[in-house]
mmCIF file of C-alpha atoms in Angstrom:
data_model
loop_
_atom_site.group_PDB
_atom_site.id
_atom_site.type_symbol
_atom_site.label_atom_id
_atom_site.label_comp_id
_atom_site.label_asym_id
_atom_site.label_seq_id
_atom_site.Cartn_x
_atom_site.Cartn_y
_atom_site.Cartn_z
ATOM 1 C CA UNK A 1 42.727 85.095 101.871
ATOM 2 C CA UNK A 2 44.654 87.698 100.358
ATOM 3 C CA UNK A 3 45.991 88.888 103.833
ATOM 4 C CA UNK A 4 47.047 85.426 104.103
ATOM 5 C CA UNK A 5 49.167 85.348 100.904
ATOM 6 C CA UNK A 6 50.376 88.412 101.382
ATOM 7 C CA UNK A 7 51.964 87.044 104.959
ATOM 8 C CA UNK A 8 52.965 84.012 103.464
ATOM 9 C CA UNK A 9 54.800 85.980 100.503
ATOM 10 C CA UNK A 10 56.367 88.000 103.417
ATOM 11 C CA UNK A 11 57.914 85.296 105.444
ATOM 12 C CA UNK A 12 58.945 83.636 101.948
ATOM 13 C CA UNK A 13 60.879 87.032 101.269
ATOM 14 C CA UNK A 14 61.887 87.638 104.732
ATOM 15 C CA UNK A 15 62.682 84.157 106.058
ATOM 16 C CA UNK A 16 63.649 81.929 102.845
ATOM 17 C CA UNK A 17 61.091 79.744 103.551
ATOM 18 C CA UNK A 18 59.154 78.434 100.639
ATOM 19 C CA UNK A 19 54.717 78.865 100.787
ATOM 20 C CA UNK A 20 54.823 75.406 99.831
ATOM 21 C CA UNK A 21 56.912 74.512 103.549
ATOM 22 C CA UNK A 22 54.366 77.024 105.618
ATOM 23 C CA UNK A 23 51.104 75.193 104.436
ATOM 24 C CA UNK A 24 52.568 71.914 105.212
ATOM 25 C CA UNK A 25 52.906 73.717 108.557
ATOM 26 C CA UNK A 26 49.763 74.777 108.929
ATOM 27 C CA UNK A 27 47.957 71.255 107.406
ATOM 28 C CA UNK A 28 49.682 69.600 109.757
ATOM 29 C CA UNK A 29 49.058 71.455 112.859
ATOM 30 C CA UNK A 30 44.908 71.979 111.975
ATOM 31 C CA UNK A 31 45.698 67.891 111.592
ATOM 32 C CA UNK A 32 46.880 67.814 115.035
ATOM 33 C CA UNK A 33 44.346 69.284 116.407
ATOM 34 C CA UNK A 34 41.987 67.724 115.181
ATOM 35 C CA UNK A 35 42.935 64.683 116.226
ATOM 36 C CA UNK A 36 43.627 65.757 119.359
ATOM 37 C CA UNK A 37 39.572 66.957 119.797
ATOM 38 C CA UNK A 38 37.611 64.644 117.538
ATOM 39 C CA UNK A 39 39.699 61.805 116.730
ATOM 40 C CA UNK A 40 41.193 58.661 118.223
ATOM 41 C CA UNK A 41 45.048 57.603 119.558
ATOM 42 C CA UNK A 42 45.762 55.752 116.387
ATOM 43 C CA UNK A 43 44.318 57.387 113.869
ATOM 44 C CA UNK A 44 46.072 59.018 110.933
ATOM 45 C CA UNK A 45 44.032 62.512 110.240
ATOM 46 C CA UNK A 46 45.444 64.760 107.501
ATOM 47 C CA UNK A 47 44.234 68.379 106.109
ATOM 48 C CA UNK A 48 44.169 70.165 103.247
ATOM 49 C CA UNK A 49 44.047 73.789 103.426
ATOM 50 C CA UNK A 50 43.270 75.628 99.727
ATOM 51 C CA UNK A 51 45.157 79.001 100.217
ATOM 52 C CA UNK A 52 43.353 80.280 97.644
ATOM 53 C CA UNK A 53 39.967 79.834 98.816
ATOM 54 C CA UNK A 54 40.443 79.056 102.166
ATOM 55 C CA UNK A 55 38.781 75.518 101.997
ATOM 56 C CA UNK A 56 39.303 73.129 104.911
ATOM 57 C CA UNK A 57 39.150 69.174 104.217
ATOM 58 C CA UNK A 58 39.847 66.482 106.359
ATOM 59 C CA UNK A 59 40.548 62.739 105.946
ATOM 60 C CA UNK A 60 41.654 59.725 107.689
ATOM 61 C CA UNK A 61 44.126 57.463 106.193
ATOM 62 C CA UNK A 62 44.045 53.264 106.797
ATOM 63 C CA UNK A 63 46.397 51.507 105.641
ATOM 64 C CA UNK A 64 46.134 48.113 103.734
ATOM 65 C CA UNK A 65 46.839 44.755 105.460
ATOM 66 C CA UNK A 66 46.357 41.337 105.490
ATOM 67 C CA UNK A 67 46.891 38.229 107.281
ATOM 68 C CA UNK A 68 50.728 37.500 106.314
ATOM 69 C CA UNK A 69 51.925 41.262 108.143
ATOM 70 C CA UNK A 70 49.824 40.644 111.043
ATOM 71 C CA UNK A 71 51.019 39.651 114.307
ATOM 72 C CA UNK A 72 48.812 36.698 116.304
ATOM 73 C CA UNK A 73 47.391 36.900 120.098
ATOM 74 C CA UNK A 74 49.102 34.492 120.697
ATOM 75 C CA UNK A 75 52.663 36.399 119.791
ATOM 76 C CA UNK A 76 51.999 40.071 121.592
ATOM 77 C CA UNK A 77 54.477 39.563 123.734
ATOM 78 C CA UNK A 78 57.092 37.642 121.684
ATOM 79 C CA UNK A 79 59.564 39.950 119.702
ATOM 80 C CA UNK A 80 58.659 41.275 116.341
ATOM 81 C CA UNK A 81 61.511 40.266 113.813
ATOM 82 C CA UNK A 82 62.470 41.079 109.997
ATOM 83 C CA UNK A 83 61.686 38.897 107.520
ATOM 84 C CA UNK A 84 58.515 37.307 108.708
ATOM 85 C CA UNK A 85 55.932 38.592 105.569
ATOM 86 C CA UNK A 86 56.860 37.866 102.401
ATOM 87 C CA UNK A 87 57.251 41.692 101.440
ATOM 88 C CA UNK A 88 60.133 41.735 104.589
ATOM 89 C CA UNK A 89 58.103 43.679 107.091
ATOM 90 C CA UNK A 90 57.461 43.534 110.980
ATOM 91 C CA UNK A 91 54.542 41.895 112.114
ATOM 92 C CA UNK A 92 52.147 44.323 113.166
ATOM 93 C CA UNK A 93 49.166 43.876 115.738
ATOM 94 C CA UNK A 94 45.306 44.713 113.774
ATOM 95 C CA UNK A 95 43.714 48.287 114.945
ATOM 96 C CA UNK A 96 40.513 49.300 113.099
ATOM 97 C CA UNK A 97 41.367 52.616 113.440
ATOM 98 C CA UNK A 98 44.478 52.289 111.492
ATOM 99 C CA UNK A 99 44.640 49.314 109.546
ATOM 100 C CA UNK A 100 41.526 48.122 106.709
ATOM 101 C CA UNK A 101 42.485 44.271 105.970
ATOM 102 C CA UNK A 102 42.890 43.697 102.090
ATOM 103 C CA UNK A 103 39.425 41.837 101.446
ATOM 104 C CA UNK A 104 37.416 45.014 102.808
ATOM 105 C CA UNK A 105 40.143 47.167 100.435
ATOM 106 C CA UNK A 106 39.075 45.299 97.850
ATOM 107 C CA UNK A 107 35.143 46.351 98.045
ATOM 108 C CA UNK A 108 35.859 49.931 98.487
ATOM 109 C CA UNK A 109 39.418 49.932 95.327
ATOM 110 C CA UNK A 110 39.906 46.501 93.352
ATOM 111 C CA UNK A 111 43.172 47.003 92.677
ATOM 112 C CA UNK A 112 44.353 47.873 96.481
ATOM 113 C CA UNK A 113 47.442 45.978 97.835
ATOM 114 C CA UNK A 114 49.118 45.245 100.975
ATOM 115 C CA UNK A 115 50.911 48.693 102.143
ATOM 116 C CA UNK A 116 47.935 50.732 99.453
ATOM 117 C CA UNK A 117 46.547 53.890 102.001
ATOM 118 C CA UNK A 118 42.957 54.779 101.688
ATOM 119 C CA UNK A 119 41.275 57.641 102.280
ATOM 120 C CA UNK A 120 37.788 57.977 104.042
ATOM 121 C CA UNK A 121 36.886 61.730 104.378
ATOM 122 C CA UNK A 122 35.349 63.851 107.838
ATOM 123 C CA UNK A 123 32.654 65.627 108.331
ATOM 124 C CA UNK A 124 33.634 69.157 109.310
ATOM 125 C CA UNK A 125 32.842 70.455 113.104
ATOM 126 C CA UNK A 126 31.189 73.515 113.533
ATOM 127 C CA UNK A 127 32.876 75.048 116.157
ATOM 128 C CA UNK A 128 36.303 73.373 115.026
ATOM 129 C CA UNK A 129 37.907 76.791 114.049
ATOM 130 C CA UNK A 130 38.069 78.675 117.609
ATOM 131 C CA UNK A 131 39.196 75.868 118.830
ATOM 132 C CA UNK A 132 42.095 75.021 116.150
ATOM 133 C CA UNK A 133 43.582 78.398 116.238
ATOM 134 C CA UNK A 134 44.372 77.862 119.833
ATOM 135 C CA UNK A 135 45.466 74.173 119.692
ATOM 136 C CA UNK A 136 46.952 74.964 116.229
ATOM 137 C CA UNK A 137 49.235 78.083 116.968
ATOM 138 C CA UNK A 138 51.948 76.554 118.776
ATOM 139 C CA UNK A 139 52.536 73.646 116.110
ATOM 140 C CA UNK A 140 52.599 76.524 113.042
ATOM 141 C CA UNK A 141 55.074 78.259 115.074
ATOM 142 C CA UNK A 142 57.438 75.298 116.010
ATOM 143 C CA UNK A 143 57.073 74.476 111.920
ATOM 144 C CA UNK A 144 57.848 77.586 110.626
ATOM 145 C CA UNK A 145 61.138 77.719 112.829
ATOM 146 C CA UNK A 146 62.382 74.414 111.792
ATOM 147 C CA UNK A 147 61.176 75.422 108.257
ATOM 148 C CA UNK A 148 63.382 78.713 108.739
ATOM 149 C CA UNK A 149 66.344 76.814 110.386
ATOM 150 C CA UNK A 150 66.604 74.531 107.225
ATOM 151 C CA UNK A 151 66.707 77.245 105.039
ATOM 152 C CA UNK A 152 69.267 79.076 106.948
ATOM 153 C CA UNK A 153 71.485 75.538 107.356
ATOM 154 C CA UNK A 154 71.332 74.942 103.717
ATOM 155 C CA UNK A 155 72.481 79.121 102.771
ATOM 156 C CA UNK A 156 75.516 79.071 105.286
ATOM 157 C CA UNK A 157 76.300 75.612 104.926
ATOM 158 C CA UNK A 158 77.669 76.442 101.605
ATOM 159 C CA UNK A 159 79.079 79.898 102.768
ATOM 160 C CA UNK A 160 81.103 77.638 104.823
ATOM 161 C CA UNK A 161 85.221 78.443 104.039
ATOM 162 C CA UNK A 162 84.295 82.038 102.978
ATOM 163 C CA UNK A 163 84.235 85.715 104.429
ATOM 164 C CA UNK A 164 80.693 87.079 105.710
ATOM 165 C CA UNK A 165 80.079 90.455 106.506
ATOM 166 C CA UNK A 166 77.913 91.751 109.513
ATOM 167 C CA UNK A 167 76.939 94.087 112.338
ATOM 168 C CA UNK A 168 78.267 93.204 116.050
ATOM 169 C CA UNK A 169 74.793 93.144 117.827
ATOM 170 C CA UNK A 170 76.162 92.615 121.445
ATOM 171 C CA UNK A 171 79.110 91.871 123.470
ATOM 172 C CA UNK A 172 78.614 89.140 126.178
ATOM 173 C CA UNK A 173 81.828 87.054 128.602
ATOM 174 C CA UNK A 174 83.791 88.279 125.797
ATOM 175 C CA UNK A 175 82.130 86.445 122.669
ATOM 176 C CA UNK A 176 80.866 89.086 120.031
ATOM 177 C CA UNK A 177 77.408 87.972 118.547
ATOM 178 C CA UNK A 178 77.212 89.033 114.795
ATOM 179 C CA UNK A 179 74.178 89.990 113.275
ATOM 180 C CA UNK A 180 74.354 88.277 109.474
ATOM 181 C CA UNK A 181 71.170 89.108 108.346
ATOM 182 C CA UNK A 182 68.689 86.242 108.934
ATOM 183 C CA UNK A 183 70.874 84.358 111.498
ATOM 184 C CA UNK A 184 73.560 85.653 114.088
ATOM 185 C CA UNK A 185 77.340 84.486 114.437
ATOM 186 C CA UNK A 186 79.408 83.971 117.057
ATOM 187 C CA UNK A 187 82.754 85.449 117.254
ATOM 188 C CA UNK A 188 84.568 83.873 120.333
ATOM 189 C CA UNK A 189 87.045 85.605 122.086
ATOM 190 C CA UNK A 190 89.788 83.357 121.241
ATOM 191 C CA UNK A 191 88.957 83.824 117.758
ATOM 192 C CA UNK A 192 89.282 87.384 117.735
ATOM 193 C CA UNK A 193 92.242 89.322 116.493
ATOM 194 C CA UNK A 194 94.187 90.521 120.038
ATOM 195 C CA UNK A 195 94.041 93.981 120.091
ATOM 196 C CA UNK A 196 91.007 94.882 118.399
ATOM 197 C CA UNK A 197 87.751 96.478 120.189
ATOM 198 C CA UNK A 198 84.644 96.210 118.522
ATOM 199 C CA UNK A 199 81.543 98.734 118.805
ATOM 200 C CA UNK A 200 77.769 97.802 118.738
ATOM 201 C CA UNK A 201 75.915 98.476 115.350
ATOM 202 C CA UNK A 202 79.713 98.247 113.650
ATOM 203 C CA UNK A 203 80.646 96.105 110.616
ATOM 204 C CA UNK A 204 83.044 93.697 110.475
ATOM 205 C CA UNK A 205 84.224 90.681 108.643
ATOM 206 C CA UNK A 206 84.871 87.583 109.692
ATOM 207 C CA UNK A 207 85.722 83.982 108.382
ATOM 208 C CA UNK A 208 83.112 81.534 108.651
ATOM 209 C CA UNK A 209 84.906 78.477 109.856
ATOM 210 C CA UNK A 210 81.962 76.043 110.469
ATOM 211 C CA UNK A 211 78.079 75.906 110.553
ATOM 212 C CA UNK A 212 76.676 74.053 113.283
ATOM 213 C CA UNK A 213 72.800 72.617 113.790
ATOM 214 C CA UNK A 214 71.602 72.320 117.633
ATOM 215 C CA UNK A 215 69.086 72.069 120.016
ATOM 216 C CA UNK A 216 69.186 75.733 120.168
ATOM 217 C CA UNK A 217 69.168 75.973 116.185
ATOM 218 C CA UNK A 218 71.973 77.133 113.964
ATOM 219 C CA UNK A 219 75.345 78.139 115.327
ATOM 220 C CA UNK A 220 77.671 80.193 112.769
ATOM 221 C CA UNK A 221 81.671 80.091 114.320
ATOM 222 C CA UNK A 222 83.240 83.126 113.068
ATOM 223 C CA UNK A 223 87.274 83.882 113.296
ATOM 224 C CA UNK A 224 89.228 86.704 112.440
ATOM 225 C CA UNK A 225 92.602 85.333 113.768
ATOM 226 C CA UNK A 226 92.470 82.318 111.421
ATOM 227 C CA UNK A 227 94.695 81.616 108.745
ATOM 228 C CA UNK A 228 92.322 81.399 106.201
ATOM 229 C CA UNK A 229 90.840 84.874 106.543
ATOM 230 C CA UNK A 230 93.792 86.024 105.400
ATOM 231 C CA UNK A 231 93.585 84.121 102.011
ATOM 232 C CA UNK A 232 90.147 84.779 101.547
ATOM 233 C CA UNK A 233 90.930 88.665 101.850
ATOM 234 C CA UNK A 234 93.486 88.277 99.391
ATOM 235 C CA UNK A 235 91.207 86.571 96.737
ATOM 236 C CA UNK A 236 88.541 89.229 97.302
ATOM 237 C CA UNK A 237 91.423 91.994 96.544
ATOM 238 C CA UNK A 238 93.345 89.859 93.976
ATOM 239 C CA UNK A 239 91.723 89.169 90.740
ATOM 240 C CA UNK A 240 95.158 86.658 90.120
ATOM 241 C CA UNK A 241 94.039 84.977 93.141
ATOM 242 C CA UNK A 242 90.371 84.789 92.782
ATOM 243 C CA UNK A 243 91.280 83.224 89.229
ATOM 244 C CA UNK A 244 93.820 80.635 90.215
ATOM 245 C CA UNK A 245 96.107 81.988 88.282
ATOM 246 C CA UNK A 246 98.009 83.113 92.069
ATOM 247 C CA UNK A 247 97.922 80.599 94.647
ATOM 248 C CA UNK A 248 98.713 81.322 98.526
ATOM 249 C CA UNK A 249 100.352 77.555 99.247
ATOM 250 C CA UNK A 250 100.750 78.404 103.284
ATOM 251 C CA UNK A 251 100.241 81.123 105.626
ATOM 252 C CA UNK A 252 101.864 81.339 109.068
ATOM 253 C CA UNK A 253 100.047 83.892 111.266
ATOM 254 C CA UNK A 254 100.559 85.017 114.780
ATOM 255 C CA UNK A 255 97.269 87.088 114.742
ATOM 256 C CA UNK A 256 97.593 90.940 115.374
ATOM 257 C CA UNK A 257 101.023 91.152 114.855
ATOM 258 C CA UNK A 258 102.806 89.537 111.775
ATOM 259 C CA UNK A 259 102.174 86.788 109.235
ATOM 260 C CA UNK A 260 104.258 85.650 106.265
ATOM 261 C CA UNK A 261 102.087 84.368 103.013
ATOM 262 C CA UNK A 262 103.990 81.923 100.688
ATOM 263 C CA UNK A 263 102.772 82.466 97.000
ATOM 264 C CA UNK A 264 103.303 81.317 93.678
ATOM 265 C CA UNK A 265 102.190 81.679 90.153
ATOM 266 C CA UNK A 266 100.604 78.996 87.923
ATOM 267 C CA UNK A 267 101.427 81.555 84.946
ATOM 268 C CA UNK A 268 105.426 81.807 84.276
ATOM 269 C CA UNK A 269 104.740 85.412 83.099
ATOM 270 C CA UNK A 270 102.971 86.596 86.316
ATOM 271 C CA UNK A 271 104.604 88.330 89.652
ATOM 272 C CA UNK A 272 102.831 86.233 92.097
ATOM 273 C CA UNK A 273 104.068 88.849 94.835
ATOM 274 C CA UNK A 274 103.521 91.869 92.632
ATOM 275 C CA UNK A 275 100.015 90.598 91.912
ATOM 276 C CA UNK A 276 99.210 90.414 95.693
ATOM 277 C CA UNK A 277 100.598 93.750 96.310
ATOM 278 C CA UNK A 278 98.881 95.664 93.632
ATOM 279 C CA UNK A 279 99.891 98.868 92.479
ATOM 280 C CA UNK A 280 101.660 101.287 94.930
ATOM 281 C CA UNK A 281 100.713 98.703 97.578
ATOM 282 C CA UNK A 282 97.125 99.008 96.925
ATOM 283 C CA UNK A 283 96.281 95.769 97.232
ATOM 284 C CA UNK A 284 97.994 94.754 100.236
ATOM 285 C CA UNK A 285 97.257 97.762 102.264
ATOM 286 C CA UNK A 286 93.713 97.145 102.037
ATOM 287 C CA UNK A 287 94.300 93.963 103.431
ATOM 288 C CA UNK A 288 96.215 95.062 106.283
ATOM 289 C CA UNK A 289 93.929 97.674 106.917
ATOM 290 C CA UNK A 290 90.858 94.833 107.921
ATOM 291 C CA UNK A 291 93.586 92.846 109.621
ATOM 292 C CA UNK A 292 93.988 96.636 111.903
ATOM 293 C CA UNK A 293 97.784 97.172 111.060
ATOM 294 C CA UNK A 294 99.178 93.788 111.014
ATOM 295 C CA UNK A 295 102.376 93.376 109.710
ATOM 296 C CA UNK A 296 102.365 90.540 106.402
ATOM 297 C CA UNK A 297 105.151 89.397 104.432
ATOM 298 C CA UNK A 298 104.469 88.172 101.045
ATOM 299 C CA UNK A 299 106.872 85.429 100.071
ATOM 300 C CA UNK A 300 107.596 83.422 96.826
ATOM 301 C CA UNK A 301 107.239 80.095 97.494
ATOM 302 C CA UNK A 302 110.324 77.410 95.642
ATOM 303 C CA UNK A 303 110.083 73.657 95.207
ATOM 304 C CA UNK A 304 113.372 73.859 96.046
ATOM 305 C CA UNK A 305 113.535 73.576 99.804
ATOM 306 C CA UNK A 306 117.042 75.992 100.540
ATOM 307 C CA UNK A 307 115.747 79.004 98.327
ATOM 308 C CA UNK A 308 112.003 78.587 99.981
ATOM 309 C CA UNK A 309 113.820 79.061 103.455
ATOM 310 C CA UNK A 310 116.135 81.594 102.407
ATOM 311 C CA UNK A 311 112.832 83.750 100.966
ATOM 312 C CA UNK A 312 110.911 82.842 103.942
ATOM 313 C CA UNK A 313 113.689 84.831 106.128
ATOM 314 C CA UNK A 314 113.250 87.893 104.714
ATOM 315 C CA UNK A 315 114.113 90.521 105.288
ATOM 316 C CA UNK A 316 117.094 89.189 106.570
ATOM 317 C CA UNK A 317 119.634 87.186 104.045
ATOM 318 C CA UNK A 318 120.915 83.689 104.871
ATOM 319 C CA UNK A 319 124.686 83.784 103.631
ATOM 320 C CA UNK A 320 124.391 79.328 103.603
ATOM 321 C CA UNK A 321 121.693 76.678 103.996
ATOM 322 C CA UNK A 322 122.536 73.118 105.131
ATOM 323 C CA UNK A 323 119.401 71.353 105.204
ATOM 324 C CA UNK A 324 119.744 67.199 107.335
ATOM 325 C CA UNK A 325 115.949 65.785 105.963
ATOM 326 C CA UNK A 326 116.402 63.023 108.269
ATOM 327 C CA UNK A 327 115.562 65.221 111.195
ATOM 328 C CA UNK A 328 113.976 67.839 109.233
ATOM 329 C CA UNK A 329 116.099 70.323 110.022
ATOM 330 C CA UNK A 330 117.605 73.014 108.209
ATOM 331 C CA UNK A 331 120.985 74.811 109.315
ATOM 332 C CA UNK A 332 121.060 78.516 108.114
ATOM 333 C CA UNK A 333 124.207 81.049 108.569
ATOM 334 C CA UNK A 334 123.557 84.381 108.451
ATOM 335 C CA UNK A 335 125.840 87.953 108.554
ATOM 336 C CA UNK A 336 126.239 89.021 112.003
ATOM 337 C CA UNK A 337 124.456 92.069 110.937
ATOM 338 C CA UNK A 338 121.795 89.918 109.842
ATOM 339 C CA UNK A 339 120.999 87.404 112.939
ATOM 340 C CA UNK A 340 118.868 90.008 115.003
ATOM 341 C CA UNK A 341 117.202 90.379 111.733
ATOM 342 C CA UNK A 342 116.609 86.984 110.917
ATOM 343 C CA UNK A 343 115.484 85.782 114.617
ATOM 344 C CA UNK A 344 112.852 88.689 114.630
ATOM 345 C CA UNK A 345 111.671 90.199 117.925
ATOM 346 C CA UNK A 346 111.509 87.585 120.355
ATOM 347 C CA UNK A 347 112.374 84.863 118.015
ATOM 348 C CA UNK A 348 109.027 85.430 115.603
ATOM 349 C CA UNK A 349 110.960 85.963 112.460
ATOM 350 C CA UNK A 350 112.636 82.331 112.881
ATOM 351 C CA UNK A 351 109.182 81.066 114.294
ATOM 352 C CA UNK A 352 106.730 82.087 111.237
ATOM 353 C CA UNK A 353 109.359 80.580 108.912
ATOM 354 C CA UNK A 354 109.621 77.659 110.703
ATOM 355 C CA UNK A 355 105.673 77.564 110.173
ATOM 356 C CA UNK A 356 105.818 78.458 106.964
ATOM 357 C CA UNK A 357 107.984 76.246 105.687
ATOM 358 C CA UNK A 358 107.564 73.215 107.582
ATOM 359 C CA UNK A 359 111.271 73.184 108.424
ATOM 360 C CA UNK A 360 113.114 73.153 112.051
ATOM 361 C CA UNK A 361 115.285 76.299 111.449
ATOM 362 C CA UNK A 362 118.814 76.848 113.553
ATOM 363 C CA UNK A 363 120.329 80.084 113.038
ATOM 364 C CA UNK A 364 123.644 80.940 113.465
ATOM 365 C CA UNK A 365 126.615 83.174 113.015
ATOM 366 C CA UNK A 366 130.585 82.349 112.219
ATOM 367 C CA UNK A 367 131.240 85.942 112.824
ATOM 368 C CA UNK A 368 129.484 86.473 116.130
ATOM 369 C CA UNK A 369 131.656 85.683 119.344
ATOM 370 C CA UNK A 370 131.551 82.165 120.355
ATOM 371 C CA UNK A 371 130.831 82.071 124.348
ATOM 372 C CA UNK A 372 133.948 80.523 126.158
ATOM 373 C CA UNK A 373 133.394 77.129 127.589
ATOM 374 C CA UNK A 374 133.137 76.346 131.242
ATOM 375 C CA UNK A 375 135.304 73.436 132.258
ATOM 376 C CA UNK A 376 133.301 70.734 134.736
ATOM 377 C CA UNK A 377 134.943 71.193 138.196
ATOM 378 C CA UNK A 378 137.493 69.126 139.557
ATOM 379 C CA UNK A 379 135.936 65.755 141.503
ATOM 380 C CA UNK A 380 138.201 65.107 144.446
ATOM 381 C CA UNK A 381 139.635 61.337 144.555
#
């Protein structure tokens, strides 16, 4: 017995799972197989196993009836409906091996009622044990892993929305399986940060965007190109942050290459940038760092709508702001040392504020050469 305990202390360490859930397990596979050599299709056999001193019981349950919950020869074939015994329940057909009407109840408990159990105890089999461990194994086994995959739906479950930390444990069709500790994620390749190669046996981070339960068991989706990973590395680098006393309102992220993070500060005498940057760039360049060189810009955020655009262009500087709400869109005129700037490299400047700010954004220049216009040719008469 002490073996035992010490295994079931092991997988309660190890696995989560509680004693309590691996003895239910293991009552109600010797259960199984009991019925399954000794007893009969309808009966309802239970066990109790005493960890302590390894006692073995069995029972069989009946269940109290009478005449008002029972269903007539008459009806066996009719269909059973609600509402047909006074206490609301289907009608039920008799079977001795599961049901004890109320009058016999009565003899054995005086104070039994309709929908009482009672319990008649078994005589123990002699040769019972060989033959439970082998009918018994499989059932313990299937227990303990839906024990285990409760335990591990009800930790990550509320780990969902945060960063977990893990070692990649294989590479397969371009997914990268990630070995949490007592269950593996799933980083899928269009998840991933483009760019980035990732070893076997190395750590890594990753968002934990949703837990799943399946046939299969528990599925953790991991991302590293999400939005949110960002935020979350923030708050684990940013006391201000962590606190509320920063909050990142939006973050526009084209993964691997550049995002721009709006902040601002619940505190009037707090530098919601400053506080994300951290001394010397401390702060910040630890984030970058995970995100493997991305490029971030840290923006104030404004209620008002023109200077929230304006700082969401940086580093370029809008010289005017026209904004039309009707079509959402803002006009912007910028230096014409400024427009390469503010369009970005291919347009992603312009693009992540866009994002950022929920604005359409047209750039333009007074000082830049207008193109000449092209007259529509002549149509002959």
């Amino acid at each position: 017995m002490k073996a035992m305990t010490g295994a079931l202390t092991q997988l309660e360490e190890e696995r989560g799972i509680p004693k309590e859930k691996i003895i239910e397990a293991i009552e109600l596979a010797l259960a199984a197989a009991y019925k399954k050599d000794y007893g009969k299709k309808n009966q309802i056999i239970r066990a109790h196993f005493d960890i302590t001193t390894g006692a073995l019981q069995f029972e069989q349950v009946k269940k109290v009836v009478d005449e008002s919950v029972l269903k007539g020869e008459d009806e066996e074939d009719e269909e059973e409906t609600e509402g047909d015994s006074p206490a609301g329940e289907k009608k039920v057909r008799f079977n001795e091996d599961h049901h004890i009407m109320l009058a016999d109840a009565k003899i054995m408990k005086k104070d039994a009622q309709v929908g009482d159990e009672l319990v008649f105890p078994l005589d123990d089999k002699e040769d019972f044990g060989r033959i439970a461990a082998q009918t018994a194994k499989q059932v313990i086994i299937q227990r303990i892993r839906e024990a285990e995959r409760v335990s591990i739906l009800g930790e990550y479950a509320t780990k969902a929305g945060d960063i977990v930390q893990g070692k990649v444990q294989q590479m397969e069709r371009g997914n990268v399986f990630v070995d949490l500790g007592r269950a593996v994620g799933i980083l899928p390749y269009d998840e991933q940060i483009p760019g980035e190669h990732y070893r076997q046996g190395e750590r890594i981070k990753a968002y934990l965007v949703r837990v799943e339960e399946g046939p299969r068991g528990v599925t953790l989706r991991l991302s590293r190109s999400h939005p949110q990973f960002i935020t979350k590395l923030f708050e684990m680098e940013a006391p201000e942050i962590a606190s509320g006393t920063v909050l990142i309102t939006n973050v526009a992220r084209e993964a691997g290459s550049r995002s721009k993070i709006a902040v601002k500060a619940t505190d009037p005498h707090i530098d919601p940038v400053g506080s994300c940057v951290g001394q010397r760039g401390v702060r910040v360049s630890t984030v970058i760092s995970e995100l493997g060189g991305e490029k971030l810009d840290i923006i104030e955020w404004s209620p008002i709508p023109e200077q929230f655009i304006s700082n969401a262009l940086s580093p370029a500087t809008a010289s005017s702001i026209q904004l039309f709400p009707e079509t959402n869109e803002a006009k912007v005129e910028v230096a014409a040392d400024q427009f390469s700037l503010a369009i970005g490299r291919g347009g992603q400047n312009v693009r992540l504020a866009a994002k950022l700010t929920g604005w359409k954004i047209d750039i333009s220049s007074p000082d830049m050469p207008k193109p000449e216009a092209v007259e529509a040719p002549a149509v002959a008469e």
